[in-house]
Amino acid sequence: MRALAGGRRRRLRYNGAVIADLSSAVPMPPLEAPPNPILAVVTRNGLVESWHRGAVAVVHDGELVLQVGDAARPVFARSATKPMQALPFLERGLADRLHLPAEELAVMVASHDGAAEHTAAVRSLLARGGFDEAQLGCGPHAPFDQDSRLALLREGQRPGKVHNNCSGKHSGFLHLAAACGDDVAHYLDPHNHSQREVNAAVAAMAGLPGPLPTGLDGCGAPTFVMPLAALAQAFCRLANPGDQGPVRAAACRRIVAAAAAAPTLVAGAGRFCTALLRQWPGACFAKNGAEGVYAVALSPDPGRRRWPGALGLAIKIDCGNERGYQPVVVDLLHRLGALPAELPPALAAFHRLPVWNTQKLQVGTVHAVVSWDLR
Amino acid sequence: MRALAGGRRRRLRYNGAVIADLSSAVPMPPLEAPPNPILAVVTRNGLVESWHRGAVAVVHDGELVLQVGDAARPVFARSATKPMQALPFLERGLADRLHLPAEELAVMVASHDGAAEHTAAVRSLLARGGFDEAQLGCGPHAPFDQDSRLALLREGQRPGKVHNNCSGKHSGFLHLAAACGDDVAHYLDPHNHSQREVNAAVAAMAGLPGPLPTGLDGCGAPTFVMPLAALAQAFCRLANPGDQGPVRAAACRRIVAAAAAAPTLVAGAGRFCTALLRQWPGACFAKNGAEGVYAVALSPDPGRRRWPGALGLAIKIDCGNERGYQPVVVDLLHRLGALPAELPPALAAFHRLPVWNTQKLQVGTVHAVVSWDLR
């Protein structure tokens, strides 16, 4: 194996502004490290066709109770940190000042489908600060939601920035930048006041000393590098924020409540996140991140005999494919006693993901193959 | 790890007909086997974000000269076997009888983009036997080519079977079934005369005793299970079919010539296969298969000092992602001396695949990290 390029360009500039900053010490994942185990397989006619490796971390009441593979390896947490990135907005009282409905808070922490309900919520959220879509720093991409994508194309329209799955987060950042006195034209600069507040909130939730190193996310916002176990810790804290003081604790609870009130705003009608949010209304936050990242927060529940406290789960599929984590997350939640013995149909669909061919015949499944070592 | 489900339903039936048959002995890939090495990595701002593992086999003049990872592991070869699946059509003289132009032979061995040139060639190929699009057994899917996909949607049309990337192969199968006296309504049954001829041709090229076990491909055709090294052997034989008798050798040469004459028909203007075919006109066949499979045949060339004979390369990315093999294939071809020291721009673009974000900023690359052990 060759030594990997990288670790040199610690600060990346664009139009004079720093847009990514990895200058904090980030250990480079060793290429020769023991490989993470196989978490899920893809079958065809009963034979394994493809394999997905990865790592899992489970934090229970602040304690790392399970790691599969290398949970200390740093990952780009990508969109999984969105609930933490919204904390400064809430803690500055902006939600109350702007009379924000749950839908607009939900879309602020979403990787949304770009359907009509999402773009409407984002436009309303922008309008509350007199902002315009053109001020969004994220680039455009076609809506994830197929019907919305096709409708847009049939109307001869091009996808806009508002369709970007992160447009709610960016809208919140614009409000925050204005509240912090930043130049809103540079609201994505990781060194401005508002983004330093965001960085500090993410670091505190993850239990890490800040500032966290950041890379450039798909949408142009800073994305945070942290060990996978720290992401699980952040989600455990989201589920039970008691140690974060009353202001932050209230902000965490408001995010979980907004997601329960508007679960499709956080993702979309057929999406995995929305199915999980509906399973535990008001007691769950579930979030995907690009390149195979997923994290779940579950509030304390005495009904889970072995794990009655707050739970934070985080997973990274090494190859970056989301089909690798969906069955694994359901399998783990089942094993933790958070789901009934017989899986609810909405989650069973993700536990054994069907592989269809173009003739609409099922040729195989994607399913978990982990034997959870939970004593 | 749990024992995997599977290996039980050896014959899969649909509407009374066997559509997949794994009843030949196929060793189940052991889940606990040593993992294949990392072949490519995905970076973001200089840090590795994702990893792609896999196996590679290189056959030179019939001899396995390199294996990286487990090249003996059986894989579904998927669309990589399309040139071999077209051999019976040619060997029965159908191309001459039908006055087939190179474009229509090229589209018969293609995983095509569904652009206008592809659908026109497929429709012409069908018409030569009086066949109708409705007789195609493959299901519809949207064209891979973005412009064609958008144009179709803007016109309010739905993708048809003819847009399926395998529609050329299916059209050839219809002709072959008719020539063999099969009921063309069941031309995909692996037990009919024509598909047994196809199976025998694929097995002979791979140097394996037939019949090969088959699963159900994405398009509904039989897909063949074989060790990765046998796929490399089949491609080496395609590049130098001297040991296959004059009829088969002529058929192999005709496929390579058709791909050279119409390289966009085999894939599409921006596709990896087309770029490779253009690099060695008349001396190469390059083919993708779904779920991370790729194979290349290179004719003998004394200009390659260490490897002047016929070359067959095959690769399978464990997780099934095509971005994992493109840089690796270019890197390997370079290392084998088949490419100049300075890579041609058309292939350099696949050697370090840029990772873009929605702001059109390059945030990283996908690139090979293999140290080729070629003495």
CSV table of N, CA and C in Angstrom, one decimal, chain A residues 1-2 4-7 9 12 14 19-20 22 26 28-29 31 33 35 37-38 41-42 44-53 73 76 78 137-141 150 153-154 156 164 188 215-220 223 225 290-291 316 318-321 323 331 352 357-359 361 363 367-371, chain B residues 1-2 4-7 9 12 14 19-20 22 26 28-29 31 33 35 37-38 41-42 44-53 73 76 78 137-141 150 153-154 156 164 188 215-220 223 225 290-291 316 318-321 323 331 352 357-359 361 363 367-371:
chain,number,residue,atom,x,y,z
A,1,MET,N,0.8,-1.2,0.0
A,1,MET,CA,0.0,0.0,0.0
A,1,MET,C,0.9,1.3,0.0
A,2,ARG,N,0.5,2.2,-0.7
A,2,ARG,CA,1.2,3.5,-0.8
A,2,ARG,C,0.7,4.4,0.4
A,4,LEU,N,-0.9,7.5,1.9
A,4,LEU,CA,-1.9,8.3,1.3
A,4,LEU,C,-1.5,9.8,1.2
A,5,ALA,N,-1.9,10.4,0.1
A,5,ALA,CA,-1.8,11.8,0.1
A,5,ALA,C,-2.7,12.4,1.1
A,6,GLY,N,-2.5,13.6,1.6
A,6,GLY,CA,-3.4,14.2,2.5
A,6,GLY,C,-2.8,14.6,3.8
A,7,GLY,N,-3.6,15.3,4.6
A,7,GLY,CA,-3.1,15.8,5.8
A,7,GLY,C,-2.2,17.0,5.7
A,9,ARG,N,-2.9,19.9,3.2
A,9,ARG,CA,-3.7,21.1,3.0
A,9,ARG,C,-4.7,21.2,4.2
A,12,LEU,N,-8.3,25.1,3.7
A,12,LEU,CA,-8.7,25.2,2.3
A,12,LEU,C,-9.4,26.6,2.2
A,14,TYR,N,-11.3,29.6,-0.4
A,14,TYR,CA,-12.1,29.8,-1.6
A,14,TYR,C,-12.6,31.2,-1.6
A,19,ILE,N,-12.6,27.8,3.9
A,19,ILE,CA,-13.9,27.1,3.9
A,19,ILE,C,-13.8,25.7,4.6
A,20,ALA,N,-12.6,25.3,4.9
A,20,ALA,CA,-12.4,24.1,5.6
A,20,ALA,C,-11.2,24.2,6.4
A,22,LEU,N,-8.8,21.8,8.9
A,22,LEU,CA,-8.4,20.6,9.6
A,22,LEU,C,-7.2,20.8,10.4
A,26,VAL,N,-5.9,16.0,13.9
A,26,VAL,CA,-6.8,14.8,13.6
A,26,VAL,C,-5.9,13.6,13.3
A,28,MET,N,-4.7,10.6,11.5
A,28,MET,CA,-5.1,10.0,10.2
A,28,MET,C,-5.4,8.5,10.4
A,29,PRO,N,-6.6,8.1,9.9
A,29,PRO,CA,-6.9,6.6,10.1
A,29,PRO,C,-5.8,5.8,9.4
A,31,LEU,N,-4.2,3.1,7.3
A,31,LEU,CA,-4.7,2.3,6.2
A,31,LEU,C,-4.5,0.8,6.5
A,33,ALA,N,-4.7,-0.7,9.5
A,33,ALA,CA,-5.4,-1.1,10.7
A,33,ALA,C,-6.2,-2.3,10.5
A,35,PRO,N,-9.1,-4.5,9.7
A,35,PRO,CA,-10.4,-4.1,9.0
A,35,PRO,C,-11.6,-4.2,9.9
A,37,PRO,N,-15.4,-5.2,10.8
A,37,PRO,CA,-16.0,-6.5,10.4
A,37,PRO,C,-17.1,-6.2,9.4
A,38,ILE,N,-17.6,-7.3,8.7
A,38,ILE,CA,-18.7,-7.3,7.8
A,38,ILE,C,-20.0,-7.0,8.7
A,41,VAL,N,-24.7,-7.9,4.4
A,41,VAL,CA,-24.4,-8.5,3.1
A,41,VAL,C,-25.6,-8.3,2.1
A,42,VAL,N,-25.2,-8.4,0.8
A,42,VAL,CA,-26.2,-8.2,-0.2
A,42,VAL,C,-26.3,-9.6,-0.9
A,44,ARG,N,-28.0,-12.4,-3.7
A,44,ARG,CA,-28.7,-12.6,-5.0
A,44,ARG,C,-29.0,-14.1,-5.1
A,45,ASN,N,-30.2,-14.5,-5.2
A,45,ASN,CA,-30.6,-15.9,-5.3
A,45,ASN,C,-29.9,-16.8,-4.2
A,46,GLY,N,-29.8,-16.2,-3.1
A,46,GLY,CA,-29.3,-17.0,-1.9
A,46,GLY,C,-27.8,-17.0,-1.8
A,47,LEU,N,-27.1,-16.4,-2.7
A,47,LEU,CA,-25.6,-16.3,-2.6
A,47,LEU,C,-25.3,-14.9,-2.2
A,48,VAL,N,-24.2,-14.7,-1.4
A,48,VAL,CA,-23.7,-13.3,-1.1
A,48,VAL,C,-23.1,-12.7,-2.3
A,49,GLU,N,-23.5,-11.6,-2.7
A,49,GLU,CA,-23.0,-10.9,-3.9
A,49,GLU,C,-22.0,-9.7,-3.5
A,50,SER,N,-22.4,-9.0,-2.4
A,50,SER,CA,-21.6,-7.9,-2.0
A,50,SER,C,-21.6,-7.8,-0.4
A,51,TRP,N,-20.6,-7.1,0.1
A,51,TRP,CA,-20.3,-7.0,1.5
A,51,TRP,C,-20.2,-5.6,2.0
A,52,HIS,N,-20.7,-5.3,3.1
A,52,HIS,CA,-20.5,-3.9,3.7
A,52,HIS,C,-19.9,-4.1,5.1
A,53,ARG,N,-18.7,-3.5,5.2
A,53,ARG,CA,-18.0,-3.5,6.5
A,53,ARG,C,-18.2,-2.1,7.2
A,73,ARG,N,-12.0,5.4,15.5
A,73,ARG,CA,-11.5,6.0,14.2
A,73,ARG,C,-12.3,7.2,13.9
A,76,PHE,N,-15.9,11.7,9.2
A,76,PHE,CA,-16.7,12.9,8.9
A,76,PHE,C,-18.1,12.6,9.3
A,78,ARG,N,-20.7,14.3,8.9
A,78,ARG,CA,-21.6,14.9,7.9
A,78,ARG,C,-23.0,15.3,8.5
A,137,GLY,N,-26.1,29.4,0.8
A,137,GLY,CA,-24.8,29.1,0.3
A,137,GLY,C,-24.6,27.7,-0.3
A,138,CYS,N,-25.7,26.9,0.0
A,138,CYS,CA,-25.6,25.5,-0.6
A,138,CYS,C,-25.9,25.6,-2.1
A,139,GLY,N,-25.3,24.6,-2.8
A,139,GLY,CA,-25.6,24.5,-4.2
A,139,GLY,C,-26.9,23.8,-4.5
A,140,PRO,N,-27.4,23.8,-5.7
A,140,PRO,CA,-28.7,23.2,-6.0
A,140,PRO,C,-28.5,21.7,-6.3
A,141,HIS,N,-29.4,20.9,-5.9
A,141,HIS,CA,-29.5,19.5,-6.5
A,141,HIS,C,-30.9,19.1,-6.6
A,150,LEU,N,-39.6,14.5,-10.5
A,150,LEU,CA,-40.2,14.3,-11.9
A,150,LEU,C,-41.1,15.5,-12.1
A,153,LEU,N,-39.1,18.5,-13.3
A,153,LEU,CA,-38.6,18.3,-14.6
A,153,LEU,C,-39.7,18.5,-15.7
A,154,ARG,N,-40.8,17.9,-15.4
A,154,ARG,CA,-41.9,18.0,-16.3
A,154,ARG,C,-42.3,19.5,-16.5
A,156,GLY,N,-40.3,21.8,-16.6
A,156,GLY,CA,-39.2,22.4,-17.2
A,156,GLY,C,-38.4,23.3,-16.3
A,164,ASN,N,-31.9,21.7,-2.1
A,164,ASN,CA,-30.8,21.1,-1.5
A,164,ASN,C,-31.3,20.5,-0.1
A,188,LEU,N,-21.0,30.9,6.1
A,188,LEU,CA,-20.4,29.5,6.2
A,188,LEU,C,-19.0,29.5,6.6
A,215,GLY,N,-14.1,19.8,7.8
A,215,GLY,CA,-13.9,19.7,6.4
A,215,GLY,C,-15.1,20.4,5.7
A,216,LEU,N,-15.1,20.3,4.4
A,216,LEU,CA,-16.2,21.0,3.6
A,216,LEU,C,-17.3,19.9,3.2
A,217,ASP,N,-18.5,20.2,3.7
A,217,ASP,CA,-19.6,19.2,3.4
A,217,ASP,C,-20.1,19.4,2.0
A,218,GLY,N,-20.9,18.4,1.6
A,218,GLY,CA,-21.5,18.5,0.3
A,218,GLY,C,-22.3,19.7,0.0
A,219,CYS,N,-22.8,20.4,1.0
A,219,CYS,CA,-23.6,21.6,0.9
A,219,CYS,C,-22.8,22.8,1.1
A,220,GLY,N,-21.5,22.7,1.4
A,220,GLY,CA,-20.6,23.8,1.6
A,220,GLY,C,-20.5,24.3,3.1
A,223,THR,N,-18.2,20.5,8.0
A,223,THR,CA,-18.6,19.2,8.5
A,223,THR,C,-17.5,18.8,9.5
A,225,VAL,N,-15.1,16.5,12.1
A,225,VAL,CA,-14.4,15.2,12.2
A,225,VAL,C,-14.4,14.8,13.7
A,290,ALA,N,-24.1,11.7,5.0
A,290,ALA,CA,-23.6,11.1,3.8
A,290,ALA,C,-22.4,10.2,4.0
A,291,GLU,N,-22.1,9.3,3.0
A,291,GLU,CA,-21.0,8.4,3.1
A,291,GLU,C,-21.2,7.4,4.2
A,316,LYS,N,-20.8,3.8,11.0
A,316,LYS,CA,-20.2,4.3,9.8
A,316,LYS,C,-19.9,3.1,8.9
A,318,ASP,N,-17.9,1.5,6.0
A,318,ASP,CA,-16.6,1.9,5.4
A,318,ASP,C,-16.7,2.4,4.0
A,319,CYS,N,-17.6,1.8,3.2
A,319,CYS,CA,-17.6,2.1,1.8
A,319,CYS,C,-18.6,3.3,1.5
A,320,GLY,N,-19.3,3.7,2.5
A,320,GLY,CA,-20.2,4.9,2.3
A,320,GLY,C,-21.6,4.7,1.8
A,321,ASN,N,-22.0,3.4,1.8
A,321,ASN,CA,-23.3,3.1,1.2
A,321,ASN,C,-24.4,3.0,2.3
A,323,ARG,N,-27.3,1.7,2.1
A,323,ARG,CA,-28.0,0.4,2.2
A,323,ARG,C,-27.3,-0.5,3.2
A,331,ASP,N,-31.5,-3.9,13.3
A,331,ASP,CA,-31.1,-5.1,14.0
A,331,ASP,C,-30.6,-4.8,15.4
A,352,ARG,N,-34.7,-6.1,6.4
A,352,ARG,CA,-34.3,-6.9,5.2
A,352,ARG,C,-34.7,-6.1,4.0
A,357,ASN,N,-35.2,-6.6,-9.2
A,357,ASN,CA,-34.6,-6.4,-10.6
A,357,ASN,C,-35.7,-5.6,-11.4
A,358,THR,N,-35.3,-5.3,-12.6
A,358,THR,CA,-36.2,-4.4,-13.4
A,358,THR,C,-37.5,-5.1,-13.8
A,359,GLN,N,-37.5,-6.4,-13.7
A,359,GLN,CA,-38.8,-7.1,-13.9
A,359,GLN,C,-39.7,-7.1,-12.7
A,361,LEU,N,-39.1,-8.4,-9.9
A,361,LEU,CA,-38.9,-9.6,-9.1
A,361,LEU,C,-37.9,-9.4,-8.0
A,363,VAL,N,-34.8,-10.4,-6.1
A,363,VAL,CA,-33.7,-11.3,-6.3
A,363,VAL,C,-32.9,-11.6,-5.1
A,367,HIS,N,-29.1,-7.5,4.3
A,367,HIS,CA,-29.5,-7.8,5.7
A,367,HIS,C,-28.2,-7.8,6.6
A,368,ALA,N,-28.5,-7.6,7.9
A,368,ALA,CA,-27.4,-7.5,8.9
A,368,ALA,C,-26.8,-8.9,9.2
A,369,VAL,N,-25.5,-9.0,9.4
A,369,VAL,CA,-24.9,-10.3,9.8
A,369,VAL,C,-24.1,-10.2,11.0
A,370,VAL,N,-24.4,-9.2,11.9
A,370,VAL,CA,-23.7,-9.0,13.1
A,370,VAL,C,-24.2,-9.8,14.3
A,371,SER,N,-23.4,-10.5,15.0
A,371,SER,CA,-23.8,-11.1,16.3
A,371,SER,C,-23.4,-10.2,17.4
B,1,MET,N,-20.7,-13.8,14.1
B,1,MET,CA,-21.5,-13.7,12.8
B,1,MET,C,-22.5,-14.9,12.7
B,2,ARG,N,-23.6,-14.6,12.2
B,2,ARG,CA,-24.6,-15.6,12.0
B,2,ARG,C,-24.3,-16.3,10.7
B,4,LEU,N,-25.3,-17.5,7.2
B,4,LEU,CA,-26.1,-16.7,6.3
B,4,LEU,C,-27.2,-17.6,5.7
B,5,ALA,N,-28.4,-17.0,5.6
B,5,ALA,CA,-29.5,-17.6,4.9
B,5,ALA,C,-29.0,-17.8,3.4
B,6,GLY,N,-29.6,-18.8,2.8
B,6,GLY,CA,-29.2,-18.9,1.3
B,6,GLY,C,-28.7,-20.3,1.0
B,7,GLY,N,-28.4,-20.5,-0.2
B,7,GLY,CA,-27.9,-21.8,-0.7
B,7,GLY,C,-29.0,-22.9,-0.6
B,9,ARG,N,-32.6,-22.2,-1.8
B,9,ARG,CA,-33.5,-22.1,-3.0
B,9,ARG,C,-32.6,-22.2,-4.2
B,12,LEU,N,-35.1,-21.2,-8.8
B,12,LEU,CA,-36.1,-20.2,-8.6
B,12,LEU,C,-37.0,-20.2,-9.8
B,14,TYR,N,-40.7,-18.8,-11.7
B,14,TYR,CA,-41.6,-17.6,-11.9
B,14,TYR,C,-42.5,-18.0,-13.1
B,19,ILE,N,-36.2,-19.6,-13.5
B,19,ILE,CA,-35.6,-18.4,-14.0
B,19,ILE,C,-34.2,-18.2,-13.4
B,20,ALA,N,-33.8,-19.0,-12.4
B,20,ALA,CA,-32.5,-19.0,-11.9
B,20,ALA,C,-32.1,-20.4,-11.4
B,22,LEU,N,-29.1,-22.3,-9.4
B,22,LEU,CA,-27.8,-22.4,-8.8
B,22,LEU,C,-27.5,-23.9,-8.3
B,26,VAL,N,-21.8,-24.5,-6.2
B,26,VAL,CA,-21.1,-23.3,-6.1
B,26,VAL,C,-20.7,-23.2,-4.6
B,28,MET,N,-20.0,-21.6,-1.3
B,28,MET,CA,-20.5,-20.4,-0.6
B,28,MET,C,-19.3,-19.6,-0.2
B,29,PRO,N,-19.1,-18.3,-0.5
B,29,PRO,CA,-18.0,-17.5,0.0
B,29,PRO,C,-18.0,-17.5,1.5
B,31,LEU,N,-17.8,-16.3,5.1
B,31,LEU,CA,-17.9,-14.9,5.6
B,31,LEU,C,-16.7,-14.6,6.5
B,33,ALA,N,-13.6,-15.4,5.9
B,33,ALA,CA,-12.4,-15.5,5.2
B,33,ALA,C,-11.6,-14.2,5.4
B,35,PRO,N,-10.1,-10.8,4.9
B,35,PRO,CA,-10.8,-9.7,4.0
B,35,PRO,C,-9.9,-9.4,2.8
B,37,PRO,N,-8.1,-6.8,0.4
B,37,PRO,CA,-7.4,-5.5,0.8
B,37,PRO,C,-8.2,-4.3,0.3
B,38,ILE,N,-7.8,-3.1,0.8
B,38,ILE,CA,-8.3,-1.9,0.4
B,38,ILE,C,-7.7,-1.6,-1.0
B,41,VAL,N,-9.5,4.5,-2.0
B,41,VAL,CA,-10.1,5.3,-0.9
B,41,VAL,C,-10.7,6.6,-1.5
B,42,VAL,N,-11.7,7.1,-0.7
B,42,VAL,CA,-12.4,8.3,-1.0
B,42,VAL,C,-11.9,9.4,0.0
B,44,ARG,N,-11.7,13.4,1.6
B,44,ARG,CA,-12.4,14.7,1.7
B,44,ARG,C,-11.4,15.7,2.5
B,45,ASN,N,-11.0,16.7,1.8
B,45,ASN,CA,-10.1,17.7,2.4
B,45,ASN,C,-8.8,17.0,2.9
B,46,GLY,N,-8.4,16.0,2.2
B,46,GLY,CA,-7.1,15.3,2.5
B,46,GLY,C,-7.2,14.2,3.5
B,47,LEU,N,-8.4,14.0,4.1
B,47,LEU,CA,-8.6,12.8,5.0
B,47,LEU,C,-9.3,11.7,4.3
B,48,VAL,N,-9.0,10.5,4.6
B,48,VAL,CA,-9.8,9.4,4.0
B,48,VAL,C,-11.2,9.4,4.7
B,49,GLU,N,-12.2,9.4,3.8
B,49,GLU,CA,-13.6,9.3,4.3
B,49,GLU,C,-14.2,7.9,4.2
B,50,SER,N,-13.9,7.3,3.0
B,50,SER,CA,-14.5,5.9,2.8
B,50,SER,C,-13.4,5.0,2.1
B,51,TRP,N,-13.7,3.8,2.2
B,51,TRP,CA,-12.8,2.7,1.8
B,51,TRP,C,-13.5,1.7,0.8
B,52,HIS,N,-12.7,1.3,-0.2
B,52,HIS,CA,-13.3,0.2,-1.0
B,52,HIS,C,-12.3,-0.9,-1.1
B,53,ARG,N,-12.8,-2.1,-0.6
B,53,ARG,CA,-12.0,-3.3,-0.7
B,53,ARG,C,-12.4,-4.1,-1.9
B,73,ARG,N,-12.6,-16.5,-5.2
B,73,ARG,CA,-13.9,-16.4,-4.7
B,73,ARG,C,-14.9,-16.2,-5.8
B,76,PHE,N,-20.9,-13.1,-9.0
B,76,PHE,CA,-21.8,-13.0,-10.1
B,76,PHE,C,-21.1,-12.0,-11.1
B,78,ARG,N,-22.3,-10.8,-13.7
B,78,ARG,CA,-23.3,-9.8,-14.2
B,78,ARG,C,-23.0,-9.4,-15.7
B,137,GLY,N,-37.8,-9.2,-22.7
B,137,GLY,CA,-38.1,-9.7,-21.3
B,137,GLY,C,-37.5,-8.8,-20.2
B,138,CYS,N,-36.7,-7.9,-20.6
B,138,CYS,CA,-36.1,-7.0,-19.5
B,138,CYS,C,-37.1,-6.0,-19.1
B,139,GLY,N,-37.0,-5.5,-17.9
B,139,GLY,CA,-37.9,-4.5,-17.4
B,139,GLY,C,-37.4,-3.1,-17.8
B,140,PRO,N,-38.3,-2.1,-17.8
B,140,PRO,CA,-37.9,-0.7,-18.1
B,140,PRO,C,-37.1,-0.1,-17.0
B,141,HIS,N,-36.2,0.8,-17.4
B,141,HIS,CA,-35.6,1.7,-16.4
B,141,HIS,C,-35.2,3.0,-17.1
B,150,LEU,N,-33.6,13.3,-19.0
B,150,LEU,CA,-34.4,14.5,-18.8
B,150,LEU,C,-35.3,14.8,-20.0
B,153,LEU,N,-38.4,12.6,-19.8
B,153,LEU,CA,-39.3,13.1,-18.7
B,153,LEU,C,-40.0,14.4,-19.2
B,154,ARG,N,-39.2,15.3,-19.8
B,154,ARG,CA,-39.8,16.6,-20.3
B,154,ARG,C,-40.9,16.3,-21.3
B,156,GLY,N,-42.8,13.9,-21.1
B,156,GLY,CA,-43.9,13.2,-20.4
B,156,GLY,C,-44.0,11.7,-20.7
B,164,ASN,N,-33.7,-0.1,-21.2
B,164,ASN,CA,-33.0,-0.9,-20.3
B,164,ASN,C,-31.6,-1.1,-20.9
B,188,LEU,N,-35.7,-16.4,-22.0
B,188,LEU,CA,-34.8,-16.2,-20.9
B,188,LEU,C,-34.6,-17.4,-20.0
B,215,GLY,N,-27.7,-17.1,-11.7
B,215,GLY,CA,-28.7,-16.4,-10.9
B,215,GLY,C,-29.5,-15.5,-11.8
B,216,LEU,N,-30.4,-14.7,-11.2
B,216,LEU,CA,-31.3,-13.8,-12.0
B,216,LEU,C,-30.7,-12.4,-12.0
B,217,ASP,N,-30.3,-12.0,-13.2
B,217,ASP,CA,-29.7,-10.6,-13.3
B,217,ASP,C,-30.7,-9.5,-13.2
B,218,GLY,N,-30.3,-8.3,-13.1
B,218,GLY,CA,-31.1,-7.2,-13.0
B,218,GLY,C,-32.1,-7.0,-14.1
B,219,CYS,N,-31.8,-7.6,-15.3
B,219,CYS,CA,-32.6,-7.5,-16.5
B,219,CYS,C,-33.5,-8.7,-16.7
B,220,GLY,N,-33.3,-9.7,-15.8
B,220,GLY,CA,-34.1,-11.0,-15.9
B,220,GLY,C,-33.4,-12.1,-16.7
B,223,THR,N,-27.5,-14.8,-15.0
B,223,THR,CA,-26.2,-14.2,-14.7
B,223,THR,C,-25.3,-15.3,-14.2
B,225,VAL,N,-22.2,-17.4,-12.3
B,225,VAL,CA,-21.4,-17.4,-11.1
B,225,VAL,C,-20.1,-18.1,-11.4
B,290,ALA,N,-22.7,-5.0,-13.0
B,290,ALA,CA,-23.3,-4.4,-11.8
B,290,ALA,C,-22.6,-4.9,-10.5
B,291,GLU,N,-22.8,-4.2,-9.4
B,291,GLU,CA,-22.3,-4.6,-8.1
B,291,GLU,C,-20.7,-4.6,-8.1
B,316,LYS,N,-13.5,-7.2,-8.7
B,316,LYS,CA,-14.8,-7.1,-8.0
B,316,LYS,C,-14.6,-6.3,-6.8
B,318,ASP,N,-15.8,-5.3,-3.3
B,318,ASP,CA,-16.7,-6.0,-2.3
B,318,ASP,C,-18.0,-5.4,-2.1
B,319,CYS,N,-18.0,-4.1,-2.0
B,319,CYS,CA,-19.3,-3.4,-1.6
B,319,CYS,C,-20.2,-3.1,-2.8
B,320,GLY,N,-19.6,-3.3,-4.0
B,320,GLY,CA,-20.5,-3.2,-5.2
B,320,GLY,C,-20.5,-1.8,-5.9
B,321,ASN,N,-19.6,-0.9,-5.4
B,321,ASN,CA,-19.6,0.5,-6.0
B,321,ASN,C,-18.6,0.6,-7.1
B,323,ARG,N,-17.4,3.3,-8.4
B,323,ARG,CA,-16.4,4.3,-8.2
B,323,ARG,C,-15.1,3.6,-7.6
B,331,ASP,N,-5.1,2.4,-12.9
B,331,ASP,CA,-3.8,2.2,-12.2
B,331,ASP,C,-3.1,0.9,-12.6
B,352,ARG,N,-8.1,9.5,-11.0
B,352,ARG,CA,-8.4,10.3,-9.8
B,352,ARG,C,-9.7,10.9,-10.0
B,357,ASN,N,-18.7,18.9,-4.5
B,357,ASN,CA,-19.9,19.2,-3.7
B,357,ASN,C,-20.9,20.0,-4.5
B,358,THR,N,-22.0,20.3,-3.9
B,358,THR,CA,-23.1,20.9,-4.7
B,358,THR,C,-22.7,22.4,-5.1
B,359,GLN,N,-21.7,22.9,-4.4
B,359,GLN,CA,-21.2,24.3,-4.8
B,359,GLN,C,-20.2,24.2,-6.0
B,361,LEU,N,-17.4,22.7,-5.9
B,361,LEU,CA,-16.0,22.7,-5.4
B,361,LEU,C,-15.6,21.3,-5.3
B,363,VAL,N,-13.9,18.6,-3.4
B,363,VAL,CA,-13.6,18.4,-2.0
B,363,VAL,C,-12.6,17.2,-1.8
B,367,HIS,N,-9.3,7.4,-5.4
B,367,HIS,CA,-8.0,7.0,-6.1
B,367,HIS,C,-7.5,5.6,-5.5
B,368,ALA,N,-6.8,5.0,-6.4
B,368,ALA,CA,-6.3,3.6,-6.0
B,368,ALA,C,-5.1,3.7,-5.0
B,369,VAL,N,-5.1,2.7,-4.1
B,369,VAL,CA,-4.0,2.7,-3.1
B,369,VAL,C,-3.3,1.3,-3.1
B,370,VAL,N,-3.3,0.7,-4.3
B,370,VAL,CA,-2.7,-0.7,-4.4
B,370,VAL,C,-1.2,-0.5,-4.8
B,371,SER,N,-0.4,-1.3,-4.1
B,371,SER,CA,1.0,-1.4,-4.5
B,371,SER,C,1.1,-2.7,-5.3
